[in-house]
PDB file of C-alpha atoms in Angstrom:
ATOM      1  CA  MET I  25     -31.646 -42.071   5.537  1.00 54.00           C
ATOM      2  CA  SER I  26     -28.838 -43.283   3.329  1.00 63.00           C
ATOM      3  CA  GLU I  27     -27.296 -46.702   3.363  1.00 71.00           C
ATOM      4  CA  SER I  28     -23.609 -47.079   3.990  1.00 70.00           C
ATOM      5  CA  ILE I  29     -21.440 -49.053   1.631  1.00 67.00           C
ATOM      6  CA  THR I  30     -18.719 -51.143   3.155  1.00 68.00           C
ATOM      7  CA  ILE I  31     -15.414 -51.099   1.360  1.00 63.00           C
ATOM      8  CA  THR I  32     -12.773 -53.599   2.302  1.00 64.00           C
ATOM      9  CA  ALA I  33      -9.106 -53.715   1.405  1.00 57.00           C
ATOM     10  CA  ASN I  34      -9.800 -56.758  -0.771  1.00 58.00           C
ATOM     11  CA  SER I  35     -12.410 -54.913  -2.821  1.00 56.00           C
ATOM     12  CA  ILE I  36      -9.991 -52.038  -3.441  1.00 58.00           C
ATOM     13  CA  ASP I  37      -7.038 -54.303  -4.258  1.00 58.00           C
ATOM     14  CA  ASN I  38      -9.146 -56.559  -6.473  1.00 59.00           C
ATOM     15  CA  PRO I  39      -7.736 -56.384 -10.040  1.00 57.00           C
ATOM     16  CA  GLU I  40     -11.260 -56.895 -11.419  1.00 63.00           C
ATOM     17  CA  THR I  41     -12.342 -53.462 -10.149  1.00 70.00           C
ATOM     18  CA  ASP I  42      -9.828 -51.594 -12.317  1.00 74.00           C
ATOM     19  CA  VAL I  43     -10.784 -52.392 -15.902  1.00 75.00           C
ATOM     20  CA  ARG I  44      -8.308 -49.857 -17.324  1.00 76.00           C
ATOM     21  CA  ARG I  45      -5.201 -51.090 -15.504  1.00 79.00           C
ATOM     22  CA  ASN I  46      -3.665 -52.442 -18.737  1.00 79.00           C
ATOM     23  CA  GLU I  47      -4.403 -49.316 -20.776  1.00 80.00           C
ATOM     24  CA  ARG I  48      -1.869 -46.665 -21.717  1.00 80.00           C
ATOM     25  CA  PHE I  49      -2.073 -43.611 -19.426  1.00 78.00           C
ATOM     26  CA  HIS I  50      -4.897 -45.481 -17.639  1.00 80.00           C
ATOM     27  CA  LEU I  51      -7.380 -44.329 -20.327  1.00 82.00           C
ATOM     28  CA  VAL I  52      -9.434 -46.261 -22.855  1.00 85.00           C
ATOM     29  CA  PRO I  53      -8.188 -45.690 -26.427  1.00 85.00           C
ATOM     30  CA  ARG I  54     -10.946 -43.263 -27.442  1.00 88.00           C
ATOM     31  CA  LYS I  55     -10.477 -41.046 -24.385  1.00 88.00           C
ATOM     32  CA  ARG I  56      -6.682 -41.301 -24.706  1.00 86.00           C
ATOM     33  CA  LEU I  57      -6.777 -40.237 -28.354  1.00 87.00           C
ATOM     34  CA  GLU I  58      -9.155 -37.363 -27.585  1.00 89.00           C
ATOM     35  CA  ALA I  59      -7.020 -36.121 -24.701  1.00 86.00           C
ATOM     36  CA  LEU I  60      -3.723 -36.455 -26.526  1.00 86.00           C
ATOM     37  CA  VAL I  61      -4.922 -34.914 -29.795  1.00 88.00           C
ATOM     38  CA  THR I  62      -6.460 -31.991 -27.896  1.00 90.00           C
ATOM     39  CA  THR I  63      -3.350 -31.522 -25.782  1.00 89.00           C
ATOM     40  CA  SER I  64      -1.025 -31.806 -28.761  1.00 90.00           C
ATOM     41  CA  GLY I  65      -3.178 -29.336 -30.709  1.00 90.00           C
ATOM     42  CA  LEU I  66      -2.936 -26.815 -27.882  1.00 90.00           C
ATOM     43  CA  ILE I  67       0.805 -27.350 -27.512  1.00 90.00           C
ATOM     44  CA  GLY I  68       1.208 -27.067 -31.276  1.00 88.00           C
ATOM     45  CA  ALA I  69      -0.794 -23.842 -31.283  1.00 89.00           C
ATOM     46  CA  MET I  70       1.445 -22.417 -28.566  1.00 90.00           C
ATOM     47  CA  ILE I  71       4.572 -23.498 -30.457  1.00 90.00           C
ATOM     48  CA  GLY I  72       3.172 -22.035 -33.667  1.00 89.00           C
ATOM     49  CA  PHE I  73       2.338 -18.792 -31.872  1.00 88.00           C
ATOM     50  CA  TYR I  74       5.838 -18.609 -30.409  1.00 87.00           C
ATOM     51  CA  ASP I  75       7.472 -19.315 -33.787  1.00 87.00           C
ATOM     52  CA  GLY I  76       5.245 -16.758 -35.466  1.00 85.00           C
ATOM     53  CA  VAL I  77       6.157 -14.101 -32.915  1.00 83.00           C
ATOM     54  CA  LYS I  78       9.857 -14.931 -33.216  1.00 80.00           C
ATOM     55  CA  ILE I  79       9.809 -14.819 -37.024  1.00 79.00           C
ATOM     56  CA  SER I  80       7.793 -11.618 -37.029  1.00 76.00           C
ATOM     57  CA  SER I  81      10.133  -9.914 -34.588  1.00 69.00           C
ATOM     58  CA  LEU I  82      13.165 -10.893 -36.667  1.00 65.00           C
ATOM     59  CA  ARG I  83      11.511  -9.600 -39.823  1.00 67.00           C
ATOM     60  CA  TYR I  84      10.625  -6.366 -38.101  1.00 62.00           C
ATOM     61  CA  LEU I  85      14.204  -5.882 -36.976  1.00 57.00           C
ATOM     62  CA  THR I  86      15.720  -6.701 -40.370  1.00 59.00           C
ATOM     63  CA  GLU I  87      13.164  -5.057 -42.641  1.00 58.00           C
ATOM     64  CA  ASN I  88      11.781  -2.500 -40.207  1.00 49.00           C
ATOM     65  CA  ALA I  89       8.272  -3.636 -41.016  1.00 36.00           C
ATOM     66  CA  HIS I  90       5.903  -6.252 -39.637  1.00 37.00           C
ATOM     67  CA  ARG I  91       4.858  -8.973 -42.063  1.00 41.00           C
ATOM     68  CA  MET I  92       2.553 -11.850 -41.299  1.00 41.00           C
ATOM     69  CA  PRO I  93       3.942 -15.300 -42.071  1.00 39.00           C
ATOM     70  CA  LYS I  94       2.972 -16.544 -45.525  1.00 47.00           C
ATOM     71  CA  THR I  95       2.242 -20.068 -44.317  1.00 53.00           C
ATOM     72  CA  VAL I  96       0.319 -21.358 -41.326  1.00 54.00           C
ATOM     73  CA  GLY I  97       2.643 -22.218 -38.447  1.00 57.00           C
ATOM     74  CA  GLY I  98       3.557 -25.710 -37.416  1.00 59.00           C
ATOM     75  CA  CYS I  99       0.596 -26.035 -35.053  1.00 65.00           C
ATOM     76  CA  PHE I 100      -1.709 -27.913 -37.426  1.00 72.00           C
ATOM     77  CA  LYS I 101       1.041 -30.178 -38.716  1.00 70.00           C
ATOM     78  CA  TYR I 102       2.144 -30.880 -35.156  1.00 69.00           C
ATOM     79  CA  GLY I 103      -1.396 -31.781 -34.065  1.00 73.00           C
ATOM     80  CA  ALA I 104      -1.845 -34.040 -37.091  1.00 79.00           C
ATOM     81  CA  ALA I 105       1.507 -35.741 -36.490  1.00 78.00           C
ATOM     82  CA  VAL I 106       0.776 -36.430 -32.820  1.00 81.00           C
ATOM     83  CA  GLY I 107      -2.757 -37.633 -33.579  1.00 87.00           C
ATOM     84  CA  GLY I 108      -1.362 -39.845 -36.333  1.00 88.00           C
ATOM     85  CA  PHE I 109       1.290 -41.208 -33.978  1.00 89.00           C
ATOM     86  CA  PHE I 110      -1.168 -42.220 -31.253  1.00 90.00           C
ATOM     87  CA  GLY I 111      -3.667 -43.512 -33.816  1.00 93.00           C
ATOM     88  CA  LEU I 112      -0.957 -45.643 -35.412  1.00 94.00           C
ATOM     89  CA  GLU I 113       0.113 -46.861 -31.976  1.00 92.00           C
ATOM     90  CA  TYR I 114      -3.480 -47.935 -31.272  1.00 94.00           C
ATOM     91  CA  LEU I 115      -3.765 -49.703 -34.653  1.00 95.00           C
ATOM     92  CA  LEU I 116      -0.560 -51.606 -33.903  1.00 93.00           C
ATOM     93  CA  ASP I 117      -1.960 -52.565 -30.480  1.00 91.00           C
ATOM     94  CA  ILE I 118      -5.102 -53.955 -32.135  1.00 93.00           C
ATOM     95  CA  SER I 119      -3.229 -55.703 -34.965  1.00 94.00           C
ATOM     96  CA  ARG I 120      -1.047 -57.546 -32.437  1.00 91.00           C
ATOM     97  CA  GLY I 121      -4.055 -58.965 -30.607  1.00 90.00           C
ATOM     98  CA  ASN I 122      -4.487 -56.095 -28.121  1.00 87.00           C
ATOM     99  CA  THR I 123      -0.877 -56.455 -26.978  1.00 86.00           C
ATOM    100  CA  ILE I 124       0.091 -53.155 -25.393  1.00 87.00           C
ATOM    101  CA  ASP I 125       3.861 -52.791 -25.043  1.00 89.00           C
ATOM    102  CA  PHE I 126       6.799 -50.575 -25.942  1.00 92.00           C
ATOM    103  CA  PHE I 127       7.289 -52.270 -29.314  1.00 94.00           C
ATOM    104  CA  ASN I 128       4.122 -50.700 -30.742  1.00 94.00           C
ATOM    105  CA  THR I 129       5.071 -47.250 -29.432  1.00 94.00           C
ATOM    106  CA  THR I 130       8.586 -47.530 -30.866  1.00 96.00           C
ATOM    107  CA  THR I 131       7.288 -48.732 -34.244  1.00 96.00           C
ATOM    108  CA  ALA I 132       4.707 -45.932 -34.390  1.00 95.00           C
ATOM    109  CA  ALA I 133       7.404 -43.360 -33.552  1.00 94.00           C
ATOM    110  CA  PHE I 134       9.701 -44.793 -36.236  1.00 96.00           C
ATOM    111  CA  LEU I 135       6.981 -44.683 -38.902  1.00 95.00           C
ATOM    112  CA  THR I 136       5.779 -41.217 -37.882  1.00 91.00           C
ATOM    113  CA  SER I 137       9.276 -39.710 -37.864  1.00 90.00           C
ATOM    114  CA  THR I 138      10.075 -41.365 -41.210  1.00 93.00           C
ATOM    115  CA  PHE I 139       6.882 -39.994 -42.764  1.00 92.00           C
ATOM    116  CA  TYR I 140       7.556 -36.539 -41.303  1.00 85.00           C
ATOM    117  CA  ALA I 141      11.119 -36.477 -42.657  1.00 86.00           C
ATOM    118  CA  LYS I 142      10.046 -37.630 -46.126  1.00 90.00           C
ATOM    119  CA  TYR I 143       7.033 -35.280 -46.212  1.00 86.00           C
ATOM    120  CA  ASN I 144       9.196 -32.260 -45.370  1.00 80.00           C
ATOM    121  CA  LYS I 145      11.921 -33.391 -47.826  1.00 87.00           C
ATOM    122  CA  LEU I 146      14.726 -33.270 -45.295  1.00 83.00           C
ATOM    123  CA  SER I 147      18.276 -34.036 -46.404  1.00 87.00           C
ATOM    124  CA  SER I 148      19.589 -37.554 -45.876  1.00 90.00           C
ATOM    125  CA  MET I 149      21.551 -36.496 -42.772  1.00 90.00           C
ATOM    126  CA  GLN I 150      18.541 -34.663 -41.309  1.00 87.00           C
ATOM    127  CA  THR I 151      16.294 -37.622 -42.142  1.00 90.00           C
ATOM    128  CA  ARG I 152      18.651 -40.029 -40.383  1.00 92.00           C
ATOM    129  CA  LYS I 153      18.819 -37.813 -37.281  1.00 90.00           C
ATOM    130  CA  MET I 154      15.035 -37.286 -37.267  1.00 88.00           C
ATOM    131  CA  ILE I 155      14.333 -41.014 -37.503  1.00 92.00           C
ATOM    132  CA  PHE I 156      16.909 -41.856 -34.819  1.00 93.00           C
ATOM    133  CA  LYS I 157      15.635 -39.219 -32.383  1.00 91.00           C
ATOM    134  CA  GLY I 158      11.978 -40.060 -33.066  1.00 90.00           C
ATOM    135  CA  THR I 159      12.565 -43.772 -32.558  1.00 95.00           C
ATOM    136  CA  ALA I 160      14.574 -43.155 -29.370  1.00 94.00           C
ATOM    137  CA  LEU I 161      11.804 -40.943 -27.985  1.00 92.00           C
ATOM    138  CA  GLY I 162       9.225 -43.586 -28.933  1.00 93.00           C
ATOM    139  CA  LEU I 163      11.226 -46.284 -27.159  1.00 95.00           C
ATOM    140  CA  THR I 164      11.520 -44.094 -24.056  1.00 94.00           C
ATOM    141  CA  LEU I 165       7.807 -43.246 -24.078  1.00 93.00           C
ATOM    142  CA  GLY I 166       6.878 -46.913 -24.579  1.00 93.00           C
ATOM    143  CA  LEU I 167       9.058 -48.104 -21.704  1.00 94.00           C
ATOM    144  CA  ILE I 168       7.642 -45.406 -19.413  1.00 93.00           C
ATOM    145  CA  GLN I 169       4.090 -46.419 -20.360  1.00 92.00           C
ATOM    146  CA  ASP I 170       4.887 -50.083 -19.708  1.00 92.00           C
ATOM    147  CA  TYR I 171       6.393 -49.217 -16.328  1.00 91.00           C
ATOM    148  CA  LEU I 172       3.274 -47.240 -15.371  1.00 91.00           C
ATOM    149  CA  ILE I 173       1.008 -50.134 -16.413  1.00 91.00           C
ATOM    150  CA  HIS I 174       3.167 -52.566 -14.411  1.00 88.00           C
ATOM    151  CA  ALA I 175       3.177 -50.231 -11.381  1.00 88.00           C
ATOM    152  CA  ARG I 176      -0.653 -50.310 -11.428  1.00 90.00           C
ATOM    153  CA  LYS I 177      -0.463 -54.130 -11.266  1.00 86.00           C
ATOM    154  CA  GLY I 178      -1.333 -54.321 -14.956  1.00 88.00           C
ATOM    155  CA  ARG I 179      -0.141 -56.994 -17.340  1.00 87.00           C
ATOM    156  CA  VAL I 180       2.995 -56.319 -19.364  1.00 87.00           C
ATOM    157  CA  TRP I 181       4.030 -59.606 -20.966  1.00 86.00           C
ATOM    158  CA  TYR I 182       7.823 -59.250 -20.842  1.00 86.00           C
ATOM    159  CA  LEU I 183       7.830 -57.910 -17.273  1.00 81.00           C
ATOM    160  CA  ASP I 184       5.559 -60.779 -16.208  1.00 81.00           C
ATOM    161  CA  ARG I 185       8.023 -63.283 -17.708  1.00 81.00           C
ATOM    162  CA  TYR I 186      10.957 -61.568 -15.995  1.00 80.00           C
ATOM    163  CA  THR I 187       9.299 -61.542 -12.572  1.00 77.00           C
ATOM    164  CA  GLN I 188       8.184 -65.190 -12.949  1.00 78.00           C
ATOM    165  CA  GLN I 189      11.746 -66.268 -13.804  1.00 74.00           C
ATOM    166  CA  LYS I 190      13.046 -64.332 -10.827  1.00 71.00           C
ATOM    167  CA  LEU I 191      10.608 -66.113  -8.499  1.00 67.00           C
ATOM    168  CA  VAL I 192      11.660 -69.585  -9.683  1.00 63.00           C
TER     169      VAL I 192
END
């Protein structure tokens, strides 16, 4: 015969039971990096496949012959960039005393987009646009992550200050 376990509302609502409530995407860093690198690799492979098919079809139409691309598609670079972004975000979290907030995500996006633009030798106008768009996306992603942490009753320092000032 099995024993029954009583669960009360207090034991479910207890913040001590959810050890990952302050983590991004509710995952510990190792699991988050594994999931995001795997997902980004798969998405990059699909994007690379799509670009390869598109380029091949255009070549076939213009040259009336099918040629394989001379370089590997953007899938590996995309996976490396996304893995580098989330790894850099984690390093910034650790370097700031395990402070998880939008600032680290925005900084990681800025550095990643800057590196990507310089690595691919984009023009100054393209570099400026790439950095602006990358930083804006990083800011958006960081704010969404902070909102999700706060919605799970996690600790986000600037939201805690705002809600405390509102209560006073």
